Amino acid sequence: MNEPQRDITYILHWGDLASTVRMLAAARMVRDVYRRDRIILLTTPDYESFLKHSPYFNAIEIDALPDTRPLAGLRDKRIKLTKPKRVFDLVGSSDSRKLKKLFRFSRCEWNEVAPNGKTGQHPVDEVGGKMNAVLGTGPDHYPLGGAPAPDASWVDFLAKKSRMLDPEYFGLNGPFALLAPAGDTVKAPLRWPQEKWAALAHELQQAGFTPAIVGGPDTRDVGRHVAHVTPGARDITGKAKLAQLAGLARHASFVFGEDTPLLHLLVASGAPALALYGDVEDPALIAPRGEEPVILMHATTLAQVTPEEAMAAMKFAGGFTREPAAA
């Protein structure tokens, strides 16, 4: 007996890592409602290698913004043949709206649920309310912190298949903390000085935690400096993929980070965090979201924050006595 054909649902999203992590909260809401649908993420290639492991999508198409017209033609033909039932536009830009006419050829339902930044809400709360209004699943407005948070805990299933997500793969044994500094592309007043990161790493070692510095290639100077002046600290900057970093966050006791997109992934993966913010009017409206607490420290110049203050804040939040999400 043949199974009935499944409806096709498209999710449109592309952007930086922070917005991509936030998108996971909306994608989970779609999956929870349309469990039997074939859900396709139409995006760009930037984070495909990470998102392809997510249980929220059955397929990922990476030609949302093709560079050549032949690719656009192939994409348009594919969508027409697919005949999707509904679309959730989480971009809300002129580029995504150009696709609206294309999808209308399939007579599908178009839902624009992207944050517009004008409501005074955190993007996760704003989109959560809009999604509920469309799905009929809950309130159409959330207070600060009220919406379901992004969840990347599904990397646990990937970790069962690959030891490359295991802390021991990076030489981490026993309790450890992740340090996620901003890169050298960020203005100096908005970064914590390298000396502060090194001092924090020393304090963590004294407390019995191995400090591990994580980030992209633009953070290598910080990683090398901390590892050089703090023997025993692990420099993983530029050496781990997003799935590996999410796996490390699942085992980390806590995270210290600046206002970086990577911090959103680490928090969504299940680690409590202390986030440092400089020239930001209200950090709570852009802070990472996850199931564990996030402590926000705000200073006009980040150099004003001391490692001792950062450690005290994390101790107050219970990070030093917490068991990792994936022990």
mmCIF file of C-alpha atoms in Angstrom:
data_model
loop_
_atom_site.group_PDB
_atom_site.id
_atom_site.type_symbol
_atom_site.label_atom_id
_atom_site.label_comp_id
_atom_site.label_asym_id
_atom_site.label_seq_id
_atom_site.Cartn_x
_atom_site.Cartn_y
_atom_site.Cartn_z
ATOM 1 C CA MET A 1 0.000 0.000 0.000
ATOM 2 C CA ASN A 2 1.417 3.375 -1.022
ATOM 3 C CA GLU A 3 1.814 6.048 1.652
ATOM 4 C CA PRO A 4 -0.110 9.293 1.051
ATOM 5 C CA GLN A 5 2.023 12.054 -0.438
ATOM 6 C CA ARG A 6 3.363 14.421 2.185
ATOM 7 C CA ASP A 7 2.756 18.162 2.042
ATOM 8 C CA ILE A 8 5.783 20.317 1.283
ATOM 9 C CA THR A 9 6.631 23.193 3.621
ATOM 10 C CA TYR A 10 9.383 25.658 2.817
ATOM 11 C CA ILE A 11 11.289 27.765 5.345
ATOM 12 C CA LEU A 12 13.224 30.700 3.907
ATOM 13 C CA HIS A 13 16.198 31.944 5.881
ATOM 14 C CA TRP A 14 19.682 33.311 5.354
ATOM 15 C CA GLY A 15 21.851 35.603 7.446
ATOM 16 C CA ASP A 16 24.702 35.549 9.936
ATOM 17 C CA LEU A 17 25.281 32.816 12.514
ATOM 18 C CA ALA A 18 23.333 34.612 15.264
ATOM 19 C CA SER A 19 20.172 34.921 13.157
ATOM 20 C CA THR A 20 20.628 31.357 11.917
ATOM 21 C CA VAL A 21 20.689 30.038 15.479
ATOM 22 C CA ARG A 22 17.603 32.102 16.334
ATOM 23 C CA MET A 23 15.880 30.622 13.295
ATOM 24 C CA LEU A 24 16.123 27.186 14.900
ATOM 25 C CA ALA A 25 13.459 28.197 17.431
ATOM 26 C CA ALA A 26 10.943 28.953 14.666
ATOM 27 C CA ALA A 27 11.938 25.860 12.690
ATOM 28 C CA ARG A 28 11.211 23.699 15.708
ATOM 29 C CA MET A 29 7.730 25.248 16.011
ATOM 30 C CA VAL A 30 7.035 24.410 12.370
ATOM 31 C CA ARG A 31 8.252 20.836 12.825
ATOM 32 C CA ASP A 32 6.129 20.356 15.960
ATOM 33 C CA VAL A 33 2.961 21.351 14.091
ATOM 34 C CA TYR A 34 3.666 19.800 10.680
ATOM 35 C CA ARG A 35 5.249 16.558 11.811
ATOM 36 C CA ARG A 36 4.400 14.629 8.650
ATOM 37 C CA ASP A 37 5.425 17.386 6.214
ATOM 38 C CA ARG A 38 8.541 17.357 4.129
ATOM 39 C CA ILE A 39 10.151 20.554 5.423
ATOM 40 C CA ILE A 40 12.714 22.183 3.159
ATOM 41 C CA LEU A 41 15.045 24.990 4.187
ATOM 42 C CA LEU A 42 15.792 27.369 1.310
ATOM 43 C CA THR A 43 18.984 29.171 2.274
ATOM 44 C CA THR A 44 22.548 29.986 1.204
ATOM 45 C CA PRO A 45 25.592 27.684 1.532
ATOM 46 C CA ASP A 46 27.064 29.404 4.610
ATOM 47 C CA TYR A 47 25.852 27.015 7.319
ATOM 48 C CA GLU A 48 24.598 24.037 5.324
ATOM 49 C CA SER A 49 27.233 21.687 6.780
ATOM 50 C CA PHE A 50 25.841 22.342 10.254
ATOM 51 C CA LEU A 51 22.123 22.667 9.528
ATOM 52 C CA LYS A 52 21.948 19.465 7.480
ATOM 53 C CA HIS A 53 22.150 17.494 10.735
ATOM 54 C CA SER A 54 19.131 19.267 12.256
ATOM 55 C CA PRO A 55 15.964 17.194 12.755
ATOM 56 C CA TYR A 56 13.828 20.184 11.796
ATOM 57 C CA PHE A 57 14.517 19.850 8.068
ATOM 58 C CA ASN A 58 14.094 16.983 5.629
ATOM 59 C CA ALA A 59 16.181 18.749 2.993
ATOM 60 C CA ILE A 60 18.245 21.882 2.482
ATOM 61 C CA GLU A 61 18.415 23.812 -0.779
ATOM 62 C CA ILE A 62 21.236 26.351 -0.945
ATOM 63 C CA ASP A 63 20.375 28.378 -4.035
ATOM 64 C CA ALA A 64 18.175 30.996 -2.376
ATOM 65 C CA LEU A 65 20.447 33.706 -3.774
ATOM 66 C CA PRO A 66 22.036 32.176 -6.898
ATOM 67 C CA ASP A 67 24.949 33.943 -8.539
ATOM 68 C CA THR A 68 23.959 33.031 -12.072
ATOM 69 C CA ARG A 69 20.666 33.037 -13.967
ATOM 70 C CA PRO A 70 20.868 29.365 -14.989
ATOM 71 C CA LEU A 71 20.903 28.417 -11.311
ATOM 72 C CA ALA A 72 17.905 30.660 -10.714
ATOM 73 C CA GLY A 73 16.086 28.930 -13.552
ATOM 74 C CA LEU A 74 16.792 25.509 -12.071
ATOM 75 C CA ARG A 75 15.587 26.664 -8.668
ATOM 76 C CA ASP A 76 12.389 28.153 -10.115
ATOM 77 C CA LYS A 77 11.603 24.996 -12.082
ATOM 78 C CA ARG A 78 12.251 22.805 -9.038
ATOM 79 C CA ILE A 79 9.893 24.809 -6.830
ATOM 80 C CA LYS A 80 7.127 24.794 -9.432
ATOM 81 C CA LEU A 81 7.393 21.025 -9.751
ATOM 82 C CA THR A 82 7.453 20.587 -5.958
ATOM 83 C CA LYS A 83 4.141 22.464 -5.511
ATOM 84 C CA PRO A 84 4.709 23.443 -1.858
ATOM 85 C CA LYS A 85 1.751 23.796 0.479
ATOM 86 C CA ARG A 86 3.113 26.676 2.560
ATOM 87 C CA VAL A 87 6.112 28.961 3.004
ATOM 88 C CA PHE A 88 7.501 30.639 6.131
ATOM 89 C CA ASP A 89 9.618 33.669 5.215
ATOM 90 C CA LEU A 90 12.049 34.309 8.083
ATOM 91 C CA VAL A 91 14.108 36.811 6.086
ATOM 92 C CA GLY A 92 11.590 39.539 5.295
ATOM 93 C CA SER A 93 13.852 41.332 2.809
ATOM 94 C CA SER A 94 13.424 42.484 -0.762
ATOM 95 C CA ASP A 95 15.382 39.397 -1.843
ATOM 96 C CA SER A 96 13.026 36.968 -0.137
ATOM 97 C CA ARG A 97 9.948 38.852 -1.342
ATOM 98 C CA LYS A 98 11.155 38.441 -4.928
ATOM 99 C CA LEU A 99 10.530 34.734 -4.438
ATOM 100 C CA LYS A 100 6.950 35.321 -3.311
ATOM 101 C CA LYS A 101 5.609 35.543 -6.851
ATOM 102 C CA LEU A 102 7.406 32.337 -7.741
ATOM 103 C CA PHE A 103 5.797 30.444 -4.876
ATOM 104 C CA ARG A 104 2.383 31.886 -5.727
ATOM 105 C CA PHE A 105 2.547 29.991 -8.999
ATOM 106 C CA SER A 106 2.124 26.910 -6.812
ATOM 107 C CA ARG A 107 -0.861 28.520 -5.037
ATOM 108 C CA CYS A 108 0.770 27.998 -1.671
ATOM 109 C CA GLU A 109 0.269 29.868 1.592
ATOM 110 C CA TRP A 110 2.881 32.588 2.184
ATOM 111 C CA ASN A 111 3.661 33.582 5.790
ATOM 112 C CA GLU A 112 6.078 36.432 6.474
ATOM 113 C CA VAL A 113 7.208 35.934 10.057
ATOM 114 C CA ALA A 114 10.580 37.699 10.064
ATOM 115 C CA PRO A 115 11.450 40.086 12.916
ATOM 116 C CA ASN A 116 11.238 43.734 11.923
ATOM 117 C CA GLY A 117 13.159 45.178 14.878
ATOM 118 C CA LYS A 118 10.468 47.793 15.569
ATOM 119 C CA THR A 119 8.531 46.075 18.345
ATOM 120 C CA GLY A 120 11.086 46.566 21.120
ATOM 121 C CA GLN A 121 11.219 42.777 21.539
ATOM 122 C CA HIS A 122 14.002 40.265 21.338
ATOM 123 C CA PRO A 123 13.929 38.668 17.848
ATOM 124 C CA VAL A 124 13.174 35.233 19.316
ATOM 125 C CA ASP A 125 10.185 36.610 21.243
ATOM 126 C CA GLU A 126 8.922 38.596 18.256
ATOM 127 C CA VAL A 127 9.132 35.699 15.816
ATOM 128 C CA GLY A 128 7.688 33.289 18.383
ATOM 129 C CA GLY A 129 4.553 35.424 18.671
ATOM 130 C CA LYS A 130 4.211 35.737 14.903
ATOM 131 C CA MET A 131 4.620 31.993 14.461
ATOM 132 C CA ASN A 132 1.926 31.308 17.068
ATOM 133 C CA ALA A 133 -0.446 33.677 15.280
ATOM 134 C CA VAL A 134 0.018 31.703 12.058
ATOM 135 C CA LEU A 135 0.100 28.227 13.598
ATOM 136 C CA GLY A 136 -2.587 28.840 16.218
ATOM 137 C CA THR A 137 -0.382 27.352 18.921
ATOM 138 C CA GLY A 138 -0.033 30.046 21.602
ATOM 139 C CA PRO A 139 0.143 33.745 22.421
ATOM 140 C CA ASP A 140 0.861 36.229 19.649
ATOM 141 C CA HIS A 141 3.037 38.281 21.993
ATOM 142 C CA TYR A 142 5.758 37.164 24.396
ATOM 143 C CA PRO A 143 7.351 39.145 27.232
ATOM 144 C CA LEU A 144 11.134 39.328 27.313
ATOM 145 C CA GLY A 145 12.473 35.788 27.540
ATOM 146 C CA GLY A 146 9.053 34.183 27.223
ATOM 147 C CA ALA A 147 9.311 32.493 23.826
ATOM 148 C CA PRO A 148 10.762 29.012 23.332
ATOM 149 C CA ALA A 149 14.531 29.299 22.959
ATOM 150 C CA PRO A 150 16.642 28.000 20.071
ATOM 151 C CA ASP A 151 17.756 24.444 20.671
ATOM 152 C CA ALA A 152 20.849 22.813 19.201
ATOM 153 C CA SER A 153 20.968 19.904 21.640
ATOM 154 C CA TRP A 154 20.326 17.591 18.662
ATOM 155 C CA VAL A 155 24.096 17.530 18.089
ATOM 156 C CA ASP A 156 24.094 14.749 20.703
ATOM 157 C CA PHE A 157 22.863 12.378 17.991
ATOM 158 C CA LEU A 158 25.713 13.432 15.745
ATOM 159 C CA ALA A 159 28.176 12.964 18.604
ATOM 160 C CA LYS A 160 27.164 9.302 18.849
ATOM 161 C CA LYS A 161 28.415 8.823 15.298
ATOM 162 C CA SER A 162 31.632 10.823 15.443
ATOM 163 C CA ARG A 163 34.259 11.142 18.136
ATOM 164 C CA MET A 164 35.232 14.477 16.572
ATOM 165 C CA LEU A 165 32.555 16.068 18.785
ATOM 166 C CA ASP A 166 34.071 14.544 21.911
ATOM 167 C CA PRO A 167 36.048 16.921 24.188
ATOM 168 C CA GLU A 168 38.881 14.392 24.309
ATOM 169 C CA TYR A 169 39.343 14.893 20.564
ATOM 170 C CA PHE A 170 40.585 18.387 21.475
ATOM 171 C CA GLY A 171 42.607 17.235 24.475
ATOM 172 C CA LEU A 172 39.998 18.230 27.054
ATOM 173 C CA ASN A 173 39.712 15.887 30.022
ATOM 174 C CA GLY A 174 37.767 16.729 33.142
ATOM 175 C CA PRO A 175 35.741 19.897 33.709
ATOM 176 C CA PHE A 176 36.375 22.729 31.262
ATOM 177 C CA ALA A 177 35.043 26.142 30.309
ATOM 178 C CA LEU A 178 34.859 27.719 26.870
ATOM 179 C CA LEU A 179 36.190 31.219 26.252
ATOM 180 C CA ALA A 180 34.726 32.846 23.136
ATOM 181 C CA PRO A 181 36.476 36.187 22.448
ATOM 182 C CA ALA A 182 35.622 38.547 19.613
ATOM 183 C CA GLY A 183 37.947 38.637 16.630
ATOM 184 C CA ASP A 184 40.362 41.339 15.563
ATOM 185 C CA THR A 185 37.761 42.709 13.131
ATOM 186 C CA VAL A 186 35.896 44.171 16.128
ATOM 187 C CA LYS A 187 36.986 47.605 17.382
ATOM 188 C CA ALA A 188 39.374 47.440 20.344
ATOM 189 C CA PRO A 189 37.093 49.298 22.845
ATOM 190 C CA LEU A 190 34.427 46.656 22.199
ATOM 191 C CA ARG A 191 36.807 43.787 22.939
ATOM 192 C CA TRP A 192 38.145 42.453 26.190
ATOM 193 C CA PRO A 193 41.944 42.877 26.189
ATOM 194 C CA GLN A 194 44.017 39.743 25.670
ATOM 195 C CA GLU A 195 45.516 40.204 29.133
ATOM 196 C CA LYS A 196 42.038 39.958 30.676
ATOM 197 C CA TRP A 197 41.333 36.708 28.860
ATOM 198 C CA ALA A 198 44.663 35.308 30.040
ATOM 199 C CA ALA A 199 43.923 36.357 33.622
ATOM 200 C CA LEU A 200 40.488 34.743 33.423
ATOM 201 C CA ALA A 201 42.053 31.537 32.107
ATOM 202 C CA HIS A 202 44.426 31.527 35.098
ATOM 203 C CA GLU A 203 41.527 32.037 37.523
ATOM 204 C CA LEU A 204 39.651 29.151 35.927
ATOM 205 C CA GLN A 205 42.636 26.844 36.278
ATOM 206 C CA GLN A 206 42.921 27.780 39.935
ATOM 207 C CA ALA A 207 39.263 26.802 40.324
ATOM 208 C CA GLY A 208 39.850 23.407 38.690
ATOM 209 C CA PHE A 209 38.590 24.091 35.153
ATOM 210 C CA THR A 210 40.563 23.824 31.936
ATOM 211 C CA PRO A 211 40.056 26.966 29.829
ATOM 212 C CA ALA A 212 39.538 26.336 26.102
ATOM 213 C CA ILE A 213 39.579 29.295 23.714
ATOM 214 C CA VAL A 214 37.247 28.912 20.723
ATOM 215 C CA GLY A 215 36.459 31.052 17.705
ATOM 216 C CA GLY A 216 37.196 31.595 14.045
ATOM 217 C CA PRO A 217 40.515 32.432 12.370
ATOM 218 C CA ASP A 218 40.182 36.099 13.414
ATOM 219 C CA THR A 219 40.492 35.067 17.081
ATOM 220 C CA ARG A 220 43.768 33.175 16.731
ATOM 221 C CA ASP A 221 45.874 35.984 18.204
ATOM 222 C CA VAL A 222 43.853 35.839 21.418
ATOM 223 C CA GLY A 223 43.987 32.051 21.507
ATOM 224 C CA ARG A 224 47.752 31.939 21.021
ATOM 225 C CA HIS A 225 48.350 34.627 23.633
ATOM 226 C CA VAL A 226 46.217 32.947 26.281
ATOM 227 C CA ALA A 227 47.742 29.515 25.623
ATOM 228 C CA HIS A 228 51.243 31.007 25.750
ATOM 229 C CA VAL A 229 50.929 32.873 29.048
ATOM 230 C CA THR A 230 48.611 30.312 30.690
ATOM 231 C CA PRO A 231 50.171 26.851 30.336
ATOM 232 C CA GLY A 232 47.466 24.201 30.253
ATOM 233 C CA ALA A 233 44.929 26.359 28.441
ATOM 234 C CA ARG A 234 43.729 24.853 25.157
ATOM 235 C CA ASP A 235 43.754 26.976 22.001
ATOM 236 C CA ILE A 236 41.051 25.681 19.637
ATOM 237 C CA THR A 237 40.605 28.888 17.649
ATOM 238 C CA GLY A 238 40.174 28.201 13.952
ATOM 239 C CA LYS A 239 40.346 24.438 14.507
ATOM 240 C CA ALA A 240 36.734 23.373 15.094
ATOM 241 C CA LYS A 241 33.650 23.313 12.883
ATOM 242 C CA LEU A 242 30.276 24.548 14.114
ATOM 243 C CA ALA A 243 28.994 21.072 14.937
ATOM 244 C CA GLN A 244 32.145 20.386 16.955
ATOM 245 C CA LEU A 245 31.783 23.661 18.837
ATOM 246 C CA ALA A 246 28.161 22.823 19.625
ATOM 247 C CA GLY A 247 29.321 19.422 20.859
ATOM 248 C CA LEU A 248 31.916 21.035 23.112
ATOM 249 C CA ALA A 249 29.279 23.378 24.523
ATOM 250 C CA ARG A 250 27.151 20.355 25.445
ATOM 251 C CA HIS A 251 29.992 19.146 27.693
ATOM 252 C CA ALA A 252 31.278 22.521 28.941
ATOM 253 C CA SER A 253 30.553 23.659 32.463
ATOM 254 C CA PHE A 254 29.967 27.209 31.217
ATOM 255 C CA VAL A 255 30.976 29.769 28.609
ATOM 256 C CA PHE A 256 32.521 33.224 28.790
ATOM 257 C CA GLY A 257 32.081 35.297 25.650
ATOM 258 C CA GLU A 258 31.833 38.686 24.059
ATOM 259 C CA ASP A 259 29.034 39.862 21.773
ATOM 260 C CA THR A 260 29.781 37.373 18.982
ATOM 261 C CA PRO A 261 27.542 35.236 16.744
ATOM 262 C CA LEU A 262 29.333 32.126 17.987
ATOM 263 C CA LEU A 263 28.110 32.757 21.525
ATOM 264 C CA HIS A 264 24.527 32.264 20.292
ATOM 265 C CA LEU A 265 25.391 28.771 19.090
ATOM 266 C CA LEU A 266 27.185 27.813 22.301
ATOM 267 C CA VAL A 267 24.251 28.960 24.443
ATOM 268 C CA ALA A 268 21.648 27.270 22.225
ATOM 269 C CA SER A 269 23.651 24.062 22.571
ATOM 270 C CA GLY A 270 23.012 24.006 26.300
ATOM 271 C CA ALA A 271 25.798 25.851 28.112
ATOM 272 C CA PRO A 272 25.168 28.650 30.628
ATOM 273 C CA ALA A 273 27.099 31.773 29.733
ATOM 274 C CA LEU A 274 28.419 35.103 30.820
ATOM 275 C CA ALA A 275 28.227 37.593 27.945
ATOM 276 C CA LEU A 276 30.244 40.813 27.850
ATOM 277 C CA TYR A 277 28.683 43.816 26.111
ATOM 278 C CA GLY A 278 30.219 47.167 25.323
ATOM 279 C CA ASP A 279 28.523 49.951 23.383
ATOM 280 C CA VAL A 280 25.001 48.461 23.388
ATOM 281 C CA GLU A 281 21.904 50.258 24.639
ATOM 282 C CA ASP A 282 20.051 47.182 25.912
ATOM 283 C CA PRO A 283 21.945 43.867 25.707
ATOM 284 C CA ALA A 284 18.871 41.906 26.804
ATOM 285 C CA LEU A 285 17.245 42.573 23.422
ATOM 286 C CA ILE A 286 20.059 40.915 21.462
ATOM 287 C CA ALA A 287 21.444 38.409 23.983
ATOM 288 C CA PRO A 288 21.885 34.696 23.200
ATOM 289 C CA ARG A 289 18.996 32.433 24.121
ATOM 290 C CA GLY A 290 19.071 28.904 25.460
ATOM 291 C CA GLU A 291 17.688 26.691 28.191
ATOM 292 C CA GLU A 292 20.437 27.689 30.646
ATOM 293 C CA PRO A 293 20.920 31.149 32.205
ATOM 294 C CA VAL A 294 22.878 33.878 30.447
ATOM 295 C CA ILE A 295 24.460 36.554 32.641
ATOM 296 C CA LEU A 296 24.942 39.936 30.941
ATOM 297 C CA MET A 297 27.784 42.265 31.944
ATOM 298 C CA HIS A 298 27.617 45.710 30.361
ATOM 299 C CA ALA A 299 30.338 48.364 30.337
ATOM 300 C CA THR A 300 31.044 51.361 28.100
ATOM 301 C CA THR A 301 34.582 50.036 27.668
ATOM 302 C CA LEU A 302 34.961 46.316 28.210
ATOM 303 C CA ALA A 303 38.386 46.758 29.779
ATOM 304 C CA GLN A 304 36.524 48.076 32.846
ATOM 305 C CA VAL A 305 35.292 44.538 33.604
ATOM 306 C CA THR A 306 37.748 42.499 35.652
ATOM 307 C CA PRO A 307 38.251 38.719 35.484
ATOM 308 C CA GLU A 308 37.399 38.548 39.185
ATOM 309 C CA GLU A 309 34.016 40.182 38.507
ATOM 310 C CA ALA A 310 33.340 37.760 35.657
ATOM 311 C CA MET A 311 34.172 34.781 37.842
ATOM 312 C CA ALA A 312 31.994 36.067 40.685
ATOM 313 C CA ALA A 313 29.041 36.553 38.342
ATOM 314 C CA MET A 314 29.295 32.994 37.035
ATOM 315 C CA LYS A 315 29.598 31.595 40.558
ATOM 316 C CA PHE A 316 26.457 33.532 41.510
ATOM 317 C CA ALA A 317 24.639 31.960 38.539
ATOM 318 C CA GLY A 318 25.611 28.485 39.731
ATOM 319 C CA GLY A 319 27.865 27.671 36.804
ATOM 320 C CA PHE A 320 30.616 26.232 38.971
ATOM 321 C CA THR A 321 28.356 23.626 40.558
ATOM 322 C CA ARG A 322 26.339 22.687 37.459
ATOM 323 C CA GLU A 323 26.617 19.388 35.631
ATOM 324 C CA PRO A 324 27.181 19.766 31.858
ATOM 325 C CA ALA A 325 24.198 19.131 29.569
ATOM 326 C CA ALA A 326 25.920 16.081 28.085
ATOM 327 C CA ALA A 327 28.047 14.675 30.856
#
